[in-house]
Amino acid sequence: MNASVQNTDLDWRLIGTIDDIPAQGARCVKNGETTIAVFRTADDRIFALEDKCPHRNGPLSQGIVHDGCVTCPLHNWVISLETGTAQGADEGRTASFPVRLSGRDIYLNLKPGA
Amino acid sequence: MSRQRLVIIGNGMAPGRMLEHLFEASDQFDVTIFNAESRVNYDRIMLSPVLSGEKSFDDIVIHDDAWYASHGITLHRGQKVVSIDRDAQTVTSEGGITAAYDKLVIATGSNPFIIPVPGHKLSGVVAYRDLDDVQAMKRAAALGGRAVVIGGGLLGLEAAAGLKAQGMEVTVLHLMPTLMERQLDPAAGYLLQKELEGRGIEVRCGANTKQILGDTQVEGVELEDGTVIEASLVVMAVGIRPNVQLAQEAGLDVGRGIVTGTDMKTSDANIYSVGECAEVDGRVYGLVAPLYTMAKVAAAHLAGATDAAFAHAETPTKLKVTGVNLYSVGEFGDGPELEDVVLRDAKRGTYKRVILKDNKVVGAVLYGDVADGMWYNELLKSADCVEAMRETLIFGQAHQGGGAAADPLAAISNLSDDAEICGCNGICKGQIVNAIKDKGLTSLAEVRAHTKASASCGTCTGLVEGVMALTLGDTFAKKAEGMCGCTDLGHGDVRRLIVAKGLKSIPAVMQELEWKSSGGCAKCRPALNYYLLSDWPGEYVDDQQSRFINERVHANIQKDGTYSVVPRMWGGMTTSDELRAIADVVDKFNIPDVKVTGGQRIDLLGVKKEDLPAVWKDLNDAGMISGHAYSKGLRTVKTCVGSTWCRFGTQDSTGLGIKLEKFMWGSWTPAKVKLAVTGCPRNCAEATCKDIGVICVDSGYQIVYGGAAGLHIQGTTELGTVKTEDEVIEIAGAMTQMYREQGFYLERIYKWADRVGYDTVKSVIFDDLESRRAYYERFVYSQQFAQVDPWSERVSGVDKHEFNPMAVFGLPNDTTVQEPAE
Ligand code: SRM
Ligand SMILES: Cc1cc2nc3c(=O)[nH]c(=O)nc-3n(C[C@H](O)[C@H](O)[C@H](O)COP(=O)(O)OP(=O)(O)OC[C@H]3O[C@@H](n4cnc5c(N)ncnc54)[C@H](O)[C@@H]3O)c2cc1C
Ligand code: SF4
Ligand code: FES
């Protein structure tokens, strides 16, 4: 996808409320072929990443959420929820998507962030 | 002294240590470091534990970003220096950064030597030198297949063990007839080879590589004799060459390494060299101990006039492969003037050889039992005459002067103050004792920070703790390593405190035990969740988000994100109805693969996550429940046909297996638990490698436990023989409960029993009927909350959110406003 394209209002979608996602958990949003994992941290921050680990495409939505990161269920890479980058000595990055909260409603932008 | 500009080329272990000494002595330097690697200074020695997965990169960082900041150091990462202008006193990097110096230190280390055989440039051929190499190996290991390690020296063997631990098949090719021939004599080399082969590593000595095969990616290795070995990874670990190119181009004196005096100055008085690139008195080095001496000498000279001088000393070699003990130091060749004293114990697999010259120790090779290595090294260094103890020398220090017997503390207390405890850092017993007393140190971490003892490869940790125990007396309680980065408390302490303080939730544990992170991590949360579940049955509410995905969705995640489903087949028995139901499920949900597992039941592989509840419903309807093939809990009870059919069967092993499985399924345990009941000592159900095994005999049931046949192979230990099935069931429940209450998370029964002692387990569970009964009753109590089929629970709607997407959108350009999901 072209990251230089400006996000338009049309790309923002209401996907549900905070209460649909367990704290320190994730749910998936399907957008055509792409699966987006929407995470909720212990302190109710919401992040969205493509559901594909930069290592070997593990489904990040299935991992354990901790400290603003998710540990991939396949080989334990730790991915930052905010930036999608692998932490520690591992290198790689997964696409992240802008998320906006309005009250308890979650709006997700279907175009990945820069 | 006015402020000086110090520039360092290379950021390895030698200059890192030099700076520590320098900052202690002087604050007059503005330091700039150029490093070709794009990272901070880390402990290169510990790359092997990172490769095997025992440590992470963070664990081996020596200086973190904060350290550079606090010393005002400019660190240019990923900037290789390409030229030195000695007239202008500047260096320039590849990226065009130029820095001027008053003093320059060249610490470029070594380059791994790559044998230029055809194919050496293919993708998949790596050296073993830095973190990039480790990452490349781990990536290759994740794909599986075979690795060929060329070189059977220290590095090659550590790489081989690490790759094996990462799950690869491994072949080591070594040109010489025995392994590590520079450090070990043939006898010890042979024992080492046997040990590695026992771990499933193939070793080929006398193997000469002809070429590496493949188009762009490694596909195999061909030997001179025509043998072809298929491989997806080739690791070259055949030696190192001091990295001298830069110094050579700058016109400095270069021999094998960059030539320095014993003051570490090169032929240019403003330029020093330390580390593997330096050559002193005609010698170059490849182990850290002498490099750290160089670092100390160079720092002293930089800080002011001094007579500090580098002197050669023998450095002992150890191999950092968990469970392999070998130690060698000094000379061990054959020569007319050399005399050998040898002790072999084939049963224990030990070999000791001390080499004497004119009644003085000049070398030692120890394999298996290495406790006396340090003592021999001390005798070697002191060059004392050992004639008086010739007869008992080989038996070790404990046998001198009446014998302090096998008490390790007594042995340590016998050591003289200048006995070297930490070989890597050259730290003697007296220095550690003084630091403990003068600075009031009480923990291992403090001793490491202040003395550096045990801070490098860590093999001397036990000795350092011994010195601490002797110096501090009763006030020193050996502390277990923290569970993870979130706490300094070990698993044992955490388990004890949860009960003692009545902590009943994960946040309560984190608060009361002063967790250092806000919400824990992926290591501690699953452990805490288990401890709480096991300690407060019926009270604690399982925290789903602290469970690994498999236990959260009650199926095993597969490499492509689909799941596998394994229904229980009690004791390995099934029926035509069950098989028919399984066949129907396979057809209905298009399940790609059906496999018979190693645990006597059937695995349905490749099920889509959203299909799981429906698959389970159909299996439930046919009377089948989850087989917990994913859980830290009871997996299978394997059985053989036993007296029902077999002409040798002595008891109804199948029936007893089914009873045990029905009694124990559903319980959560520290790690998985596998049982087997076999009908006679022919042992067709493989009871002697299970966590708990039962061997039926004419007179009753022999119970064995503590076996494993996975990463580690261990035969069981006998518990005792009982007469009735009821006793077997009571003992199995009681032992499992004792393990549930004491085990550390991920510690299997054999590791727990190794830790608490087989005698203890036997006396508590077998000999003492009252305590057996008490454990059994606690197990039965907790089972009433545990025996809920997780599948039918979910079929009826529990955790529905796990299996459905939150929202679904069509094509990326559709613009209809979407309703939020329920
Ligand atoms: C399916 C099966 C292989 C097969 O196709 O036969 C299997 C499959 C897996 N084994 Fe196993 N093991 C299977 C029998 C065994 C056996 C043989 C046995 O039980 O008799 C062993 C050696 C015996 C032992 O445990 O001591 C075995 C030793 C391991 C180990 C090493 C455990 C250890 O403590 O050393 C692991 C790794 C772990 O658990 O951390 C493992 C882990 C795994 C995992 C769970 C890997 C993972 O985390 O994804 C595999 C899951 C695949 C899946 O999705 O189904 N598997 N595994 C077998 C299932 C048995 C069952 O019906 O439940
Ligand atoms: C896997 C492994 C296991 C080991 N195990 C042990 C052990 O158990 N015991 C033991 O005593 N020793 C062990 N060693 C050896 C030990 O690690 C080395 O002797 C030690 O690290 C060398 O330190 P150094 O500072 O000389 O060089 P290095 O640590 O190699 O550092 C040199 C640095 O300089 C950089 N550099 C090179 N050229 C330039 C340039 N032109 N410009 C800028 N930067 C440059 C390199 O990138 C490198 O980072 C082991 C080594 C390895 C690889
Ligand atoms: S099933 Fe077991 S042995 Fe086979 S690849 Fe998986 S973990 Fe390894
Ligand atoms: S796919 Fe995520 S860690 Fe391997």
CSV table of C-alpha atoms in Angstrom, one decimal, chain A:
chain,number,residue,atom,x,y,z
A,1,MET,CA,0.0,0.0,0.0
A,2,ASN,CA,1.1,3.5,-0.7
A,3,ALA,CA,2.1,5.2,2.5
A,4,SER,CA,2.3,8.7,1.0
A,5,VAL,CA,-1.5,8.7,0.2
A,6,GLN,CA,-3.2,11.0,2.7
A,7,ASN,CA,-5.7,9.2,5.0
A,8,THR,CA,-9.1,10.4,4.2
A,9,ASP,CA,-12.1,10.2,6.5
A,10,LEU,CA,-13.4,7.4,4.4
A,11,ASP,CA,-10.6,5.1,5.7
A,12,TRP,CA,-11.7,5.4,9.3
A,13,ARG,CA,-14.0,2.6,10.4
A,14,LEU,CA,-15.9,2.0,13.6
A,15,ILE,CA,-14.9,-1.5,14.6
A,16,GLY,CA,-16.5,-1.9,18.0
A,17,THR,CA,-15.9,-0.8,21.6
A,18,ILE,CA,-13.0,-1.3,24.0
A,19,ASP,CA,-15.1,-3.8,25.9
A,20,ASP,CA,-15.1,-6.2,22.9
A,21,ILE,CA,-11.4,-6.8,23.5
A,22,PRO,CA,-10.1,-8.5,26.7
A,23,ALA,CA,-7.6,-6.4,28.6
A,24,GLN,CA,-4.0,-7.6,27.7
A,25,GLY,CA,-5.7,-9.3,24.7
A,26,ALA,CA,-6.4,-8.8,21.0
A,27,ARG,CA,-9.2,-9.3,18.4
A,28,CYS,CA,-8.9,-9.5,14.7
A,29,VAL,CA,-10.4,-7.3,12.0
A,30,LYS,CA,-10.6,-8.7,8.5
A,31,ASN,CA,-10.1,-6.3,5.6
A,32,GLY,CA,-10.3,-8.3,2.4
A,33,GLU,CA,-7.1,-10.3,2.3
A,34,THR,CA,-5.5,-8.5,5.2
A,35,THR,CA,-6.0,-9.4,8.9
A,36,ILE,CA,-5.5,-6.6,11.3
A,37,ALA,CA,-4.9,-7.4,15.0
A,38,VAL,CA,-6.3,-4.8,17.4
A,39,PHE,CA,-4.7,-4.9,20.9
A,40,ARG,CA,-5.8,-3.6,24.2
A,41,THR,CA,-3.2,-3.1,26.9
A,42,ALA,CA,-3.6,-3.4,30.7
A,43,ASP,CA,-4.1,0.4,30.9
A,44,ASP,CA,-6.7,0.5,28.1
A,45,ARG,CA,-4.6,1.8,25.3
A,46,ILE,CA,-5.6,0.4,21.8
A,47,PHE,CA,-3.1,-0.4,19.0
A,48,ALA,CA,-3.5,-2.0,15.6
A,49,LEU,CA,-0.9,-4.0,13.7
A,50,GLU,CA,-1.1,-6.2,10.7
A,51,ASP,CA,-1.5,-9.8,12.1
A,52,LYS,CA,1.8,-11.0,10.7
A,53,CYS,CA,5.0,-11.3,12.6
A,54,PRO,CA,8.0,-9.9,10.8
A,55,HIS,CA,9.8,-13.1,11.6
A,56,ARG,CA,7.8,-15.8,9.9
A,57,ASN,CA,4.3,-14.4,9.7
A,58,GLY,CA,3.1,-15.7,13.0
A,59,PRO,CA,-0.4,-14.4,14.0
A,60,LEU,CA,0.5,-11.7,16.6
A,61,SER,CA,-3.1,-11.5,17.7
A,62,GLN,CA,-2.6,-14.9,19.4
A,63,GLY,CA,0.4,-13.7,21.5
A,64,ILE,CA,0.7,-12.6,25.1
A,65,VAL,CA,0.4,-8.8,25.5
A,66,HIS,CA,2.7,-7.1,28.0
A,67,ASP,CA,4.5,-3.8,28.5
A,68,GLY,CA,3.2,-2.2,25.3
A,69,CYS,CA,4.4,-5.2,23.4
A,70,VAL,CA,3.2,-8.6,22.2
A,71,THR,CA,5.2,-11.8,22.3
A,72,CYS,CA,4.6,-13.8,19.1
A,73,PRO,CA,3.2,-17.2,19.7
A,74,LEU,CA,5.4,-19.0,17.3
A,75,HIS,CA,9.0,-18.2,18.2
A,76,ASN,CA,8.7,-15.5,20.9
A,77,TRP,CA,9.8,-12.4,19.1
A,78,VAL,CA,8.7,-9.4,21.0
A,79,ILE,CA,7.0,-6.7,18.9
A,80,SER,CA,6.2,-3.1,19.9
A,81,LEU,CA,2.5,-2.4,19.7
A,82,GLU,CA,3.1,1.2,19.0
A,83,THR,CA,5.6,1.0,16.2
A,84,GLY,CA,5.4,-2.6,15.0
A,85,THR,CA,9.2,-3.0,15.3
A,86,ALA,CA,10.9,-6.1,16.8
A,87,GLN,CA,12.5,-5.5,20.2
A,88,GLY,CA,15.9,-6.5,21.5
A,89,ALA,CA,18.3,-8.1,19.1
A,90,ASP,CA,15.7,-9.2,16.5
A,91,GLU,CA,15.2,-7.0,13.5
A,92,GLY,CA,12.0,-6.4,11.5
A,93,ARG,CA,8.9,-4.5,11.5
A,94,THR,CA,5.2,-5.1,10.9
A,95,ALA,CA,2.8,-2.5,9.5
A,96,SER,CA,0.9,-0.5,12.1
A,97,PHE,CA,-2.5,1.1,11.6
A,98,PRO,CA,-3.8,4.4,13.2
A,99,VAL,CA,-6.5,3.9,15.8
A,100,ARG,CA,-8.7,6.6,17.4
A,101,LEU,CA,-10.9,6.4,20.5
A,102,SER,CA,-14.1,8.3,20.9
A,103,GLY,CA,-15.5,7.5,24.3
A,104,ARG,CA,-15.3,3.7,24.3
A,105,ASP,CA,-15.8,3.4,20.5
A,106,ILE,CA,-12.8,2.3,18.5
A,107,TYR,CA,-12.1,3.7,15.1
A,108,LEU,CA,-9.5,2.0,12.9
A,109,ASN,CA,-7.9,3.5,9.9
A,110,LEU,CA,-7.6,0.8,7.2
A,111,LYS,CA,-4.5,2.5,5.6
A,112,PRO,CA,-1.3,1.6,7.4
A,113,GLY,CA,0.5,4.5,9.2
A,114,ALA,CA,3.8,6.0,7.8
